[in-house]
Coordinates of C-alpha atoms in Angstrom, one line a residue:
X771 CA 144.6 51.7 72.4
X772 CA 147.3 51.6 74.4
X773 CA 148.8 54.7 75.8
X774 CA 152.2 55.6 75.2
X775 CA 153.1 58.0 77.7
X776 CA 155.4 60.7 75.8
X777 CA 155.5 59.2 72.1
X778 CA 152.9 58.5 69.6
X779 CA 149.3 57.4 69.9
X780 CA 147.2 57.2 66.9
X781 CA 144.1 54.9 66.7
X782 CA 141.4 55.6 64.1
X783 CA 140.1 58.7 65.5
X784 CA 138.0 57.0 68.6
X785 CA 136.5 58.7 71.6
X786 CA 138.6 59.4 74.2
X787 CA 138.4 57.3 77.5
X788 CA 139.1 57.9 80.8
X789 CA 142.4 56.8 80.6
X790 CA 143.3 58.8 77.3
X791 CA 141.3 61.8 78.5
X792 CA 144.5 63.3 80.6
X793 CA 147.2 63.5 78.1
X794 CA 145.3 63.8 74.8
X795 CA 142.2 65.9 75.1
X796 CA 142.8 69.8 74.4
X797 CA 140.3 72.4 75.7
X798 CA 138.5 73.7 73.1
X799 CA 135.0 74.0 73.5
X800 CA 134.6 75.6 76.8
X801 CA 131.9 77.5 75.7
X802 CA 130.1 74.2 74.8
X803 CA 131.1 72.2 77.8
X804 CA 130.1 74.9 79.9
X805 CA 126.3 75.0 78.5
X806 CA 125.4 71.5 78.9
X807 CA 127.4 71.2 82.5
X808 CA 124.8 74.1 83.6
X809 CA 121.9 72.3 81.8
X810 CA 122.9 69.1 84.1
X811 CA 123.2 71.1 87.5
X812 CA 119.7 72.8 87.2
X813 CA 117.8 70.5 88.7
X814 CA 114.4 71.8 88.1
X815 CA 114.4 71.3 84.6
X816 CA 113.0 68.6 82.9
X817 CA 114.2 70.1 79.4
X818 CA 115.6 67.9 76.7
X819 CA 118.5 68.5 75.3
X820 CA 119.7 68.1 71.3
X821 CA 123.7 67.8 72.0
X822 CA 124.6 67.2 68.2
X823 CA 127.2 67.2 65.8
X824 CA 128.8 65.8 62.8
X825 CA 130.4 62.3 62.5
X826 CA 133.9 62.5 64.1
X827 CA 133.3 66.0 65.4
X828 CA 134.4 64.9 68.8
X829 CA 130.5 64.7 70.7
X830 CA 131.5 61.3 72.6
X831 CA 135.3 62.5 73.7
X832 CA 133.4 66.1 74.9
X833 CA 130.7 63.8 76.5
X834 CA 133.5 61.3 78.1
X835 CA 135.1 65.3 79.2
X836 CA 132.7 66.3 81.3
X837 CA 130.7 63.6 82.8
X838 CA 134.4 62.6 84.2
X839 CA 134.6 66.1 86.1
X840 CA 135.6 66.2 89.5
X841 CA 136.3 69.4 90.6
X842 CA 132.4 69.2 92.0
X843 CA 130.9 67.1 94.0
X844 CA 131.9 63.5 93.0
X845 CA 129.7 62.4 90.1
X846 CA 127.8 65.2 90.0
X847 CA 127.7 65.3 86.6
X848 CA 127.3 61.7 85.6
X849 CA 123.8 60.8 84.6
X850 CA 121.6 58.6 86.6
X851 CA 120.9 56.1 83.6
X852 CA 123.1 55.9 80.0
X853 CA 121.4 54.4 77.1
X854 CA 123.7 52.9 74.5
X855 CA 121.8 52.8 71.4
X856 CA 124.9 52.0 68.7
X857 CA 126.2 49.1 71.2
X858 CA 123.5 46.9 71.7
X859 CA 120.9 46.3 68.2
X860 CA 120.6 43.0 67.1
X861 CA 117.8 43.7 64.5
X862 CA 117.2 47.5 65.3
X863 CA 113.3 46.9 65.8
X864 CA 111.5 48.3 68.2
X865 CA 112.4 45.2 71.0
X866 CA 116.0 46.1 70.7
X867 CA 115.3 49.7 71.5
X868 CA 112.9 49.2 74.2
X869 CA 115.0 46.2 75.9
X870 CA 117.9 48.9 76.2
X871 CA 115.7 51.0 78.0
X872 CA 114.2 48.3 79.9
X873 CA 117.3 46.5 81.1
X874 CA 118.6 49.7 82.8
X875 CA 115.3 50.9 84.1
X876 CA 115.6 47.7 85.8
X877 CA 119.1 47.6 86.8
X878 CA 118.4 50.8 88.9
X879 CA 115.7 50.0 90.5
X880 CA 117.1 46.9 91.8
X881 CA 120.0 48.9 92.8
X882 CA 118.3 51.3 95.2
X883 CA 116.2 48.0 96.3
X884 CA 112.9 49.7 95.0
X885 CA 109.5 48.1 95.2
X886 CA 108.7 46.8 91.5
X887 CA 105.6 44.8 92.5
X888 CA 103.0 47.1 90.5
X889 CA 103.7 44.9 87.6
X890 CA 103.9 41.0 87.2
X891 CA 105.6 41.7 84.1
X892 CA 108.7 38.9 84.9
X893 CA 105.8 35.8 85.1
X894 CA 103.4 37.8 82.0
X895 CA 105.8 37.7 79.6
X896 CA 109.3 36.7 79.7
X897 CA 107.5 33.0 81.8
X898 CA 109.5 33.8 85.1
X899 CA 108.4 34.1 88.8
X900 CA 106.7 37.2 89.6
X901 CA 109.0 38.8 91.4
X902 CA 111.9 38.0 89.2
X903 CA 113.0 41.2 88.1
X904 CA 116.7 40.0 88.2
X905 CA 116.1 37.0 85.7
X906 CA 114.8 39.7 83.0
X907 CA 118.1 41.3 83.1
X908 CA 120.1 37.5 82.9
X909 CA 118.0 37.3 80.0
X910 CA 118.2 40.3 78.2
X911 CA 122.1 41.0 79.5
X912 CA 123.6 37.9 80.2
X913 CA 127.1 38.5 81.5
X914 CA 128.0 35.1 80.1
X915 CA 128.4 34.4 76.5
X916 CA 127.0 31.3 74.9
X917 CA 125.1 30.5 71.8
X918 CA 122.2 29.7 74.4
X919 CA 122.2 32.9 76.0
X920 CA 122.2 34.3 72.7
X921 CA 119.1 32.8 71.8
X922 CA 117.2 33.6 74.7
X923 CA 117.8 37.4 74.3
X924 CA 116.9 37.3 70.9
X925 CA 113.5 35.4 71.9
X926 CA 113.3 38.0 74.8
X927 CA 113.5 41.3 72.7
X928 CA 111.0 39.6 70.1
X929 CA 108.2 39.5 73.2
X930 CA 109.2 42.5 73.5
X931 CA 108.4 44.0 70.3
X932 CA 104.9 41.6 70.5
X933 CA 104.0 43.4 73.7
X934 CA 105.3 46.9 73.1
X935 CA 102.3 48.9 74.2
X936 CA 102.8 46.8 77.9
X937 CA 106.1 47.1 77.8
X938 CA 106.2 50.8 77.0
X939 CA 103.9 51.2 80.2
X940 CA 105.5 49.5 82.9
X941 CA 108.7 51.3 81.7
X942 CA 106.9 55.1 82.6
X943 CA 106.0 53.2 85.6
X944 CA 109.4 52.6 87.1
X945 CA 110.2 55.6 85.9
X946 CA 108.0 57.9 88.2
X947 CA 109.3 55.3 90.8
X948 CA 113.0 56.4 90.1
X949 CA 112.0 60.0 90.0
X950 CA 109.9 59.6 93.5
X951 CA 113.1 57.6 95.0
X952 CA 115.6 60.5 93.7
X953 CA 113.4 63.5 94.5
X954 CA 114.8 65.2 91.5
X955 CA 114.3 64.9 87.8
X956 CA 115.9 61.3 86.6
X957 CA 118.9 62.3 84.0
X958 CA 119.3 59.9 81.4
X959 CA 122.0 60.4 78.8
X960 CA 120.7 58.7 75.2
X961 CA 124.3 57.8 73.5
X962 CA 125.0 56.1 70.2
X963 CA 121.4 58.3 68.2
X964 CA 123.7 59.9 66.4
X965 CA 124.8 56.9 64.5
X966 CA 121.3 56.8 63.0
X967 CA 119.9 58.3 59.3
X968 CA 116.8 60.2 60.3
X969 CA 115.8 59.0 56.1
X970 CA 116.4 55.1 57.1
X971 CA 113.1 53.2 58.8
X972 CA 114.9 52.7 61.8
X973 CA 115.1 56.1 62.8
X974 CA 111.8 57.0 61.2
X975 CA 109.8 53.7 63.2
X976 CA 111.9 51.4 65.8
X977 CA 113.1 54.5 67.6
X978 CA 110.3 56.5 68.0
X979 CA 108.6 54.8 71.3
X980 CA 112.1 54.7 72.6
X981 CA 112.7 58.9 72.3
X982 CA 109.1 59.4 72.9
X983 CA 109.6 57.7 76.3
X984 CA 112.6 59.6 77.3
X985 CA 110.6 62.8 76.4
X986 CA 109.2 62.7 79.8
X987 CA 112.8 63.1 81.7
X988 CA 115.8 65.2 81.8
X989 CA 117.4 63.3 78.8
X990 CA 120.6 64.4 77.1
X991 CA 120.4 63.2 73.5
X992 CA 123.7 62.6 71.9
X993 CA 122.8 63.2 68.0
X994 CA 123.8 63.5 64.7
X995 CA 124.0 67.4 63.5
X996 CA 121.2 66.5 60.7
X997 CA 119.0 65.2 63.7
X998 CA 119.2 68.9 64.8
X999 CA 117.8 70.4 61.9
X1000 CA 114.2 68.0 61.6
X1001 CA 111.4 70.1 61.1
X1002 CA 109.1 69.5 64.0
X1003 CA 106.4 67.7 62.3
X1004 CA 109.0 64.4 61.5
X1005 CA 110.6 64.6 64.6
X1006 CA 110.5 61.9 67.3
X1007 CA 111.9 64.6 69.3
X1008 CA 110.4 67.0 71.7
X1009 CA 109.0 70.3 69.4
X1010 CA 110.6 71.9 72.6
X1011 CA 113.9 70.4 73.4
X1012 CA 116.8 72.9 73.4
X1013 CA 119.5 72.2 71.0
X1014 CA 123.6 72.6 71.2
X1015 CA 126.0 72.3 68.3
X1016 CA 129.6 71.3 68.5
X1017 CA 131.2 72.5 65.8
X1018 CA 134.7 72.4 63.9
X1019 CA 137.7 73.1 65.4
X1020 CA 140.2 76.0 64.6
X1021 CA 143.2 75.3 63.0
X1022 CA 145.3 76.3 66.3
X1023 CA 143.2 73.8 68.0
X1024 CA 144.2 71.0 65.8
X1025 CA 147.8 71.7 65.5
X1026 CA 147.4 70.7 69.2
X1027 CA 145.7 67.7 68.9
X1028 CA 148.2 66.6 66.3
X1029 CA 151.1 67.2 68.7
X1030 CA 149.8 65.6 71.5
X1031 CA 149.1 62.2 69.7
X1032 CA 153.0 62.7 68.0
X1033 CA 154.0 63.4 71.8
X1034 CA 158.2 64.2 71.4
X1035 CA 158.2 63.4 67.7
X1036 CA 155.7 66.1 66.8
X1037 CA 158.2 69.1 66.1
X1038 CA 160.4 67.4 63.4
X1039 CA 157.4 67.5 61.4
X1040 CA 155.5 70.7 62.4
X1041 CA 155.6 71.7 58.8
X1042 CA 153.5 68.9 58.0
X1043 CA 151.1 68.4 61.0
X1044 CA 150.0 72.1 59.6
X1045 CA 149.4 71.1 56.4
X1046 CA 147.4 67.9 57.8
X1047 CA 145.5 70.2 60.2
X1048 CA 144.5 72.4 57.6
X1049 CA 143.1 69.5 55.1
X1050 CA 140.8 68.1 57.9
X1051 CA 138.7 70.9 57.4
X1052 CA 138.4 71.3 61.7
X1053 CA 137.5 67.1 61.8
X1054 CA 138.9 65.8 64.5
X1055 CA 138.6 62.4 63.6
X1056 CA 139.7 63.1 60.1
X1057 CA 142.6 65.1 61.4
X1058 CA 144.0 61.5 63.1
X1059 CA 142.8 59.1 60.1
X1060 CA 145.4 61.6 58.0
X1061 CA 148.1 61.5 60.3
X1062 CA 147.9 57.6 60.6
X1063 CA 148.3 57.6 57.0
X1064 CA 151.0 59.7 56.4
X1065 CA 152.7 58.1 59.6
X1066 CA 152.7 54.7 57.4
X1067 CA 153.5 56.6 54.2
X1068 CA 156.9 57.8 56.2
X1069 CA 158.3 54.2 56.0
X1070 CA 158.4 54.0 52.5
X1071 CA 161.7 55.9 51.8
X1072 CA 160.7 56.4 48.0
X1073 CA 158.6 59.5 49.2
X1074 CA 159.6 63.1 49.6
X1075 CA 157.4 65.0 51.9
X1076 CA 155.1 65.6 49.3
X1077 CA 155.1 62.3 48.6
X1078 CA 154.3 61.1 51.6
X1079 CA 151.4 63.5 52.2
X1080 CA 149.4 63.1 49.1
X1081 CA 149.1 59.3 49.8
X1082 CA 148.0 60.0 53.0
X1083 CA 145.1 62.3 51.8
X1084 CA 144.0 59.5 48.6
X1085 CA 144.0 56.9 51.3
X1086 CA 141.8 59.1 53.9
X1087 CA 139.7 59.9 51.1
X1088 CA 139.4 55.9 50.2
X1089 CA 138.5 55.4 53.9
X1090 CA 136.1 58.1 53.8
X1091 CA 134.5 58.2 50.5
X1092 CA 135.2 55.3 48.4
X1093 CA 131.8 54.3 46.7
X1094 CA 129.6 56.4 48.4
X1095 CA 126.7 58.8 47.4
X1096 CA 127.7 61.8 45.7
X1097 CA 125.8 65.0 46.8
X1098 CA 124.6 67.0 44.0
X1099 CA 127.1 69.5 41.9
X1100 CA 124.5 72.1 42.4
X1101 CA 124.1 72.0 46.4
X1102 CA 128.3 72.0 46.4
X1103 CA 127.6 75.5 44.1
X1104 CA 126.2 76.8 46.4
X1105 CA 128.5 75.8 49.3
X1106 CA 131.1 77.4 47.4
X1107 CA 129.9 80.3 46.1
X1108 CA 127.8 81.6 49.5
X1109 CA 130.5 79.7 52.2
X1110 CA 127.0 79.2 53.8
X1111 CA 123.4 77.0 53.7
X1112 CA 120.3 78.2 54.8
X1113 CA 118.2 76.1 57.1
X1114 CA 115.2 75.7 54.7
X1115 CA 117.3 73.3 52.3
X1116 CA 117.6 71.0 54.8
X1117 CA 114.0 70.3 54.9
X1118 CA 113.3 69.3 51.3
X1119 CA 111.6 66.2 51.8
X1120 CA 113.6 63.0 49.5
X1121 CA 116.2 64.8 50.1
X1122 CA 118.5 62.1 49.4
X1123 CA 121.8 63.5 47.9
X1124 CA 121.4 67.6 48.6
X1125 CA 122.0 69.1 52.1
X1126 CA 121.0 66.2 54.8
X1127 CA 122.6 63.6 53.0
X1128 CA 125.8 65.9 52.5
X1129 CA 125.8 66.9 56.2
X1130 CA 125.4 63.0 57.0
X1131 CA 128.3 62.0 54.9
X1132 CA 130.7 64.9 55.8
X1133 CA 130.9 66.0 52.3
X1134 CA 130.3 69.3 54.0
X1135 CA 131.4 71.3 57.3
X1136 CA 129.1 73.3 59.1
X1137 CA 132.1 75.5 61.0
X1138 CA 130.2 77.6 63.6
X1139 CA 126.6 77.3 64.8
X1140 CA 124.2 80.1 63.3
X1141 CA 123.0 83.2 64.5
X1142 CA 119.7 83.1 62.3
X1143 CA 118.8 80.9 59.3
X1144 CA 121.6 80.8 57.3
X1145 CA 124.4 78.1 58.5
X1146 CA 128.4 78.9 57.8
X1147 CA 130.2 75.6 56.1
X1148 CA 132.6 74.8 53.7
X1149 CA 133.7 71.6 51.6
X1150 CA 135.3 69.1 53.0
X1151 CA 138.7 69.4 51.6
X1152 CA 138.9 65.4 51.2
X1153 CA 135.6 65.6 48.7
X1154 CA 137.2 68.1 46.3
X1155 CA 138.6 65.8 44.3
X1156 CA 134.9 64.6 43.4
X1157 CA 134.4 68.2 42.0
X1158 CA 137.5 68.9 40.0
X1159 CA 135.8 68.6 37.4
X1160 CA 132.8 71.3 37.8
X1161 CA 135.3 74.1 38.2
X1162 CA 133.2 75.0 41.0
X1163 CA 135.9 75.1 44.2
X1164 CA 137.2 77.7 45.5
X1165 CA 141.3 77.7 46.6
X1166 CA 140.7 76.3 50.8
X1167 CA 142.4 74.9 52.2
X1168 CA 145.7 75.3 49.8
X1169 CA 144.9 79.8 48.8
X1170 CA 144.4 79.6 53.0
X1171 CA 147.9 78.3 53.4
X1172 CA 149.5 80.5 50.4
X1173 CA 148.2 83.5 51.7
X1174 CA 150.4 83.0 54.8
X1175 CA 152.9 82.3 53.0
X1176 CA 153.3 85.1 50.9
X1177 CA 152.3 86.9 54.6
X1178 CA 155.2 85.4 56.6
X1179 CA 157.7 86.5 53.2
X1180 CA 156.3 89.9 52.8
X1181 CA 155.0 89.7 49.2
X1182 CA 151.9 90.4 47.4
X1183 CA 150.0 86.3 46.7
X1184 CA 148.9 87.8 43.1
X1185 CA 150.2 85.2 40.6
X1186 CA 152.3 82.7 43.4
X1187 CA 151.2 79.1 42.6
X1188 CA 150.7 76.9 46.0
X1189 CA 153.1 74.6 46.5
X1190 CA 152.4 72.8 49.9
X1191 CA 155.7 71.5 50.9
X1192 CA 159.5 72.3 49.5
X1193 CA 160.7 69.1 48.1
X1194 CA 163.7 67.6 49.9
X1195 CA 164.2 65.3 47.0
X1196 CA 164.4 66.1 42.8
X1197 CA 160.9 65.5 41.5
X1198 CA 157.3 66.4 40.9
X1199 CA 155.9 69.1 43.4
X1200 CA 153.1 68.2 45.8
X1201 CA 150.7 69.9 43.6
X1202 CA 151.8 67.6 40.7
X1203 CA 151.5 64.8 43.1
X1204 CA 148.0 65.2 44.3
X1205 CA 147.3 66.3 40.4
X1206 CA 148.5 62.6 39.8
X1207 CA 146.3 61.1 42.3
X1208 CA 143.1 63.4 41.3
X1209 CA 143.1 62.5 38.0
X1210 CA 143.1 58.6 38.7
X1211 CA 139.8 59.1 39.6
X1212 CA 138.0 59.2 43.4
X1213 CA 134.9 57.1 42.7
X1214 CA 136.8 54.1 43.9
X1215 CA 139.8 53.3 45.9
X1216 CA 143.6 53.1 44.0
X1217 CA 144.0 49.1 44.3
X1218 CA 147.5 48.0 45.6
X1219 CA 149.1 44.8 45.5
X1220 CA 149.6 42.8 48.5
X1221 CA 153.3 43.6 49.5
X1222 CA 151.9 47.5 48.9
X1223 CA 149.0 46.6 51.2
X1224 CA 151.4 44.9 54.2
X1225 CA 153.7 48.4 54.2
X1226 CA 150.6 50.5 55.1
X1227 CA 148.6 47.6 57.5
X1228 CA 151.9 46.2 58.9
X1229 CA 152.6 49.0 61.8
X1230 CA 148.9 47.5 63.2
X1231 CA 149.4 43.4 62.6
X1232 CA 152.7 43.5 64.0
X1233 CA 151.6 44.5 67.4
X1234 CA 149.0 43.3 70.2
X1235 CA 148.5 46.5 71.5
X1236 CA 147.0 48.0 68.1
X1237 CA 142.9 47.5 67.9
X1238 CA 143.1 48.4 64.0
X1239 CA 140.5 47.6 62.0
X1240 CA 140.8 46.8 58.3
X1241 CA 138.3 46.1 55.9
X1242 CA 139.8 44.4 52.2
X1243 CA 137.9 44.3 49.1
X1244 CA 139.0 41.4 46.2
X1245 CA 138.5 40.8 42.8
X1246 CA 140.2 37.3 42.7
X1247 CA 138.6 35.2 45.0
X1248 CA 140.9 32.6 43.7
X1249 CA 144.1 34.5 45.7
X1250 CA 142.1 35.1 48.9
X1251 CA 143.6 32.0 51.0
X1252 CA 147.2 33.1 50.1
X1253 CA 146.8 37.1 50.1
X1254 CA 145.1 35.9 54.0
X1255 CA 148.1 33.4 54.6
X1256 CA 150.4 36.1 53.7
X1257 CA 149.2 38.7 55.9
X1258 CA 149.0 36.0 59.2
X1259 CA 152.0 34.8 58.4
X1260 CA 153.6 38.3 58.2
X1261 CA 151.7 39.1 61.1
X1262 CA 153.6 36.7 62.8
X1263 CA 157.4 37.6 62.5
X1264 CA 157.9 39.4 65.5
X1265 CA 155.7 38.5 68.0
X1266 CA 153.3 35.4 68.6
X1267 CA 149.3 36.3 67.4
X1268 CA 146.5 33.9 67.4
X1269 CA 144.2 34.5 64.3
X1270 CA 140.6 33.0 63.7
X1271 CA 139.1 33.1 60.0
X1272 CA 135.8 32.9 60.2
X1273 CA 132.6 33.4 57.6
X1274 CA 129.9 36.2 57.6
X1275 CA 127.1 35.2 55.8
X1276 CA 124.5 37.1 55.0
X1277 CA 120.9 37.3 53.1
X1278 CA 117.3 35.3 54.1
X1279 CA 117.4 33.9 57.3
X1280 CA 121.0 34.7 58.1
X1281 CA 121.9 36.5 61.3
X1282 CA 125.4 37.9 60.5
X1283 CA 125.2 40.0 63.6
X1284 CA 124.5 37.4 66.0
X1285 CA 127.7 35.2 64.3
X1286 CA 129.6 38.3 64.8
X1287 CA 128.6 38.7 67.9
X1288 CA 130.2 35.0 68.4
X1289 CA 133.4 35.8 66.5
X1290 CA 134.2 38.6 69.0
X1291 CA 133.9 36.0 72.2
X1292 CA 136.7 34.5 70.7
X1293 CA 139.9 33.7 72.4
X1294 CA 141.8 35.1 70.0
X1295 CA 144.2 38.0 68.9
X1296 CA 143.5 38.6 65.5
X1297 CA 139.7 38.1 63.8
X1298 CA 139.2 37.8 60.4
X1299 CA 135.9 37.5 58.4
X1300 CA 134.4 36.8 54.7
X1301 CA 132.0 37.9 54.2
X1302 CA 129.7 35.8 51.9
X1303 CA 125.6 35.5 50.6
X1304 CA 123.7 39.0 50.0
X1305 CA 123.6 41.0 52.9
X1306 CA 120.5 42.7 52.7
X1307 CA 119.6 46.5 53.6
X1308 CA 118.6 45.8 57.2
X1309 CA 121.9 43.6 57.7
X1310 CA 124.1 46.2 56.6
X1311 CA 122.1 48.5 58.5
X1312 CA 122.9 46.6 61.4
X1313 CA 126.5 46.5 60.9
X1314 CA 126.7 50.1 60.2
X1315 CA 125.1 50.7 63.7
X1316 CA 127.5 47.9 65.5
X1317 CA 130.6 50.0 64.4
X1318 CA 131.5 51.1 68.7
X1319 CA 131.3 47.2 69.4
X1320 CA 134.4 46.7 67.4
X1321 CA 136.7 49.2 68.5
X1322 CA 138.7 47.1 70.9
X1323 CA 138.7 44.5 68.4
X1324 CA 142.0 43.8 65.8
X1325 CA 140.1 42.3 62.5
X1326 CA 140.2 42.1 59.0
X1327 CA 136.9 42.0 56.8
X1328 CA 137.3 40.8 53.5
X1329 CA 134.6 41.6 50.9
X1330 CA 134.1 41.2 46.9
X1331 CA 134.7 44.5 45.1
X1332 CA 130.9 43.9 43.6
X1333 CA 129.5 43.7 46.9
X1334 CA 131.7 46.5 48.4
X1335 CA 130.8 48.7 45.7
X1336 CA 126.6 48.2 47.3
X1337 CA 127.6 48.2 50.8
X1338 CA 129.8 51.3 51.5
X1339 CA 127.3 53.6 51.2
X1340 CA 125.1 52.3 53.4
X1341 CA 128.7 52.3 56.1
X1342 CA 128.9 55.5 56.9
X1343 CA 129.5 55.6 60.8
X1344 CA 131.2 51.7 59.9
X1345 CA 133.6 53.3 57.2
X1346 CA 134.9 56.0 60.2
X1347 CA 136.3 53.3 62.0
X1348 CA 138.5 50.8 58.9
X1349 CA 140.7 51.2 56.5
X1350 CA 139.7 50.1 52.8
X1351 CA 142.0 48.7 50.4
X1352 CA 141.2 47.0 47.2
X1353 CA 143.6 44.2 46.2
X1354 CA 144.9 43.9 42.5
X1355 CA 144.2 40.6 40.4
X1356 CA 147.8 40.0 40.5
X1357 CA 147.8 40.0 44.0
X1358 CA 151.1 37.8 44.5
X1359 CA 152.9 38.7 41.5
X1360 CA 155.6 40.3 43.4
X1361 CA 156.4 37.4 45.6
X1362 CA 158.9 34.8 43.9
X1363 CA 158.9 31.0 44.5
X1364 CA 162.2 31.3 45.3
X1365 CA 161.9 33.7 48.4
X1366 CA 159.6 32.2 50.2
X1367 CA 161.7 28.6 49.9
X1368 CA 164.4 30.7 51.2
X1369 CA 162.0 31.7 54.4
X1370 CA 160.6 28.5 54.5
X1371 CA 164.0 26.9 55.3
X1372 CA 165.0 29.6 57.5
X1373 CA 161.8 29.6 60.3
X1374 CA 161.7 25.6 59.7
X1375 CA 164.7 25.7 62.1
X1376 CA 163.6 28.0 64.5
X1377 CA 160.1 26.3 64.9
X1378 CA 160.1 25.0 68.9
X1379 CA 156.4 24.8 69.8
X1380 CA 153.4 24.9 67.2
X1381 CA 152.3 28.2 69.2
X1382 CA 155.1 30.2 68.0
X1383 CA 155.5 33.0 65.9
X1384 CA 157.8 30.6 64.3
X1385 CA 155.4 27.9 63.5
X1386 CA 152.4 30.1 62.1
X1387 CA 154.9 31.5 59.9
X1388 CA 155.8 28.5 58.6
X1389 CA 152.2 27.3 58.5
X1390 CA 151.2 30.3 56.2
X1391 CA 154.1 30.6 54.3
X1392 CA 153.3 26.8 53.0
X1393 CA 149.8 28.2 51.8
X1394 CA 152.0 31.1 50.0
X1395 CA 154.3 28.5 48.7
X1396 CA 151.1 26.0 47.1
X1397 CA 149.2 28.7 45.4
X1398 CA 152.4 29.7 43.7
X1399 CA 153.5 26.8 42.5
X1400 CA 150.1 26.0 41.0
X1401 CA 149.5 29.3 39.6
X1402 CA 153.4 29.8 37.9
X1403 CA 154.0 25.8 37.7
X1404 CA 158.0 25.2 38.4
X1405 CA 159.2 28.9 37.3
X1406 CA 160.2 31.3 40.4
X1407 CA 158.8 33.8 39.4

């Protein structure tokens, strides 16, 4: 994201980096920062630390803040080695994860010019010269992208899987050499483990040896909250590891997050920001997504403030929960009644629909650390509509705001009906609007036609400074070319943007991650991917864990509605950085042949070169026009 110094800075809630920390970071976890900092500074301990929190809670941002602290000795808090387990996976097998560790250990040893002659690994496994450790790096993490380099990396990782026991011994020996050179415990930051569902094959089997290797060092693991609850007999983490939990944000801190994101434009919508903070459930990524959709809804002049908030809630719910696996009603009843959950509920075997799954999928939020075996929890406000028919939910966050209103006006809340906002135009109240949306059913996203979709995503497509990712589900494959052409034409309304449309195929003997890597290395502004074939479970999981590699790219993914129903439940992490849309069958019903012909005549006179916004607009409008004529004959709509 390109920072706007005084104005609005919005994205999908991606982790802040060193460039954005100063402007956008909010100090709200001082105690957590202090605990982690003290652990890092303790050069005597080799005890591991599990730093856990739910998806979007701010773990990566908090670690970036800690590692960027220059108030002490320069770089004193930075890890010796950082392992990115969520960015380097191709097949999510043991060879993938061992290669990540091997590369970083060898890289540090070479950087300090340490003697690695104890092993002939380069020649024994990789067919290189005996001492060619740099050659291993060249194969496993080449700086030059090419199909040949990618094939070499895949082959090398397969060799690592084949010789896993020997690779583990070599890594352990290099670790001892590094610690001997440092003369203090080797500090390792294992990031990205929070992306792995503990109930999936990848975490249970493929990651096991890698985690056990790191247990020999002073390792800080970035994990999901669910990993903190794993019983010792099933957890790959050392049983004596220290655990630190990042809780949800307070409403006051969340307001500061939102105000910083809006800059000088925060004050006019302060009341709306307070409501967004409540609907966030204390999760910063959820708050920012709500704000993104609220800002997009403001472009619709027909909506009042309540309507815009209702749209933001519905769109955010689509993004995070459409087609997701719904928790059991019994669990939600328990949470709603008691506002806490017992640790024992997270230990249930085969628990795919209750406590662990609900926590991993953000259906519930843990609001504070536990003093005993009971954890304070709330139901995610965005997930409430899924359980409305069960009549089991409390009134939060509505009731909380109602009480504030009553208190401010020195009146009793008894008998009051909740109205989220005073409407600025006549019509339905916010409550009625939301109820309309809720009654539509939240099991799948609200279908939109092409003009409605464009209204929502135009801010992304019309600017090279934005790096948004959009997932579009469709029912009618016949309209895809015209739909894409229309969006690409509009994307070139104000500035020339290059786009590449590719096919990403799943299924047996297919390598979708390799094709995706090829796409990411194209010299283009917008990457459009058409998903074909049947992606198997491993391929779906690999895409889910590949999420953070996509942060710097502007993308459109096109997936049939039938396949989307299957994939989204397995893309718990991936969907966090995507906006989800479903197109109606009558996609282009609102466009007329006459209007397209008029636009064509206008832009054709402005074309000066093939590499111009006008030329791209004309090319794509011709595709749309041809589609309309074929489907409507000579009727002008």
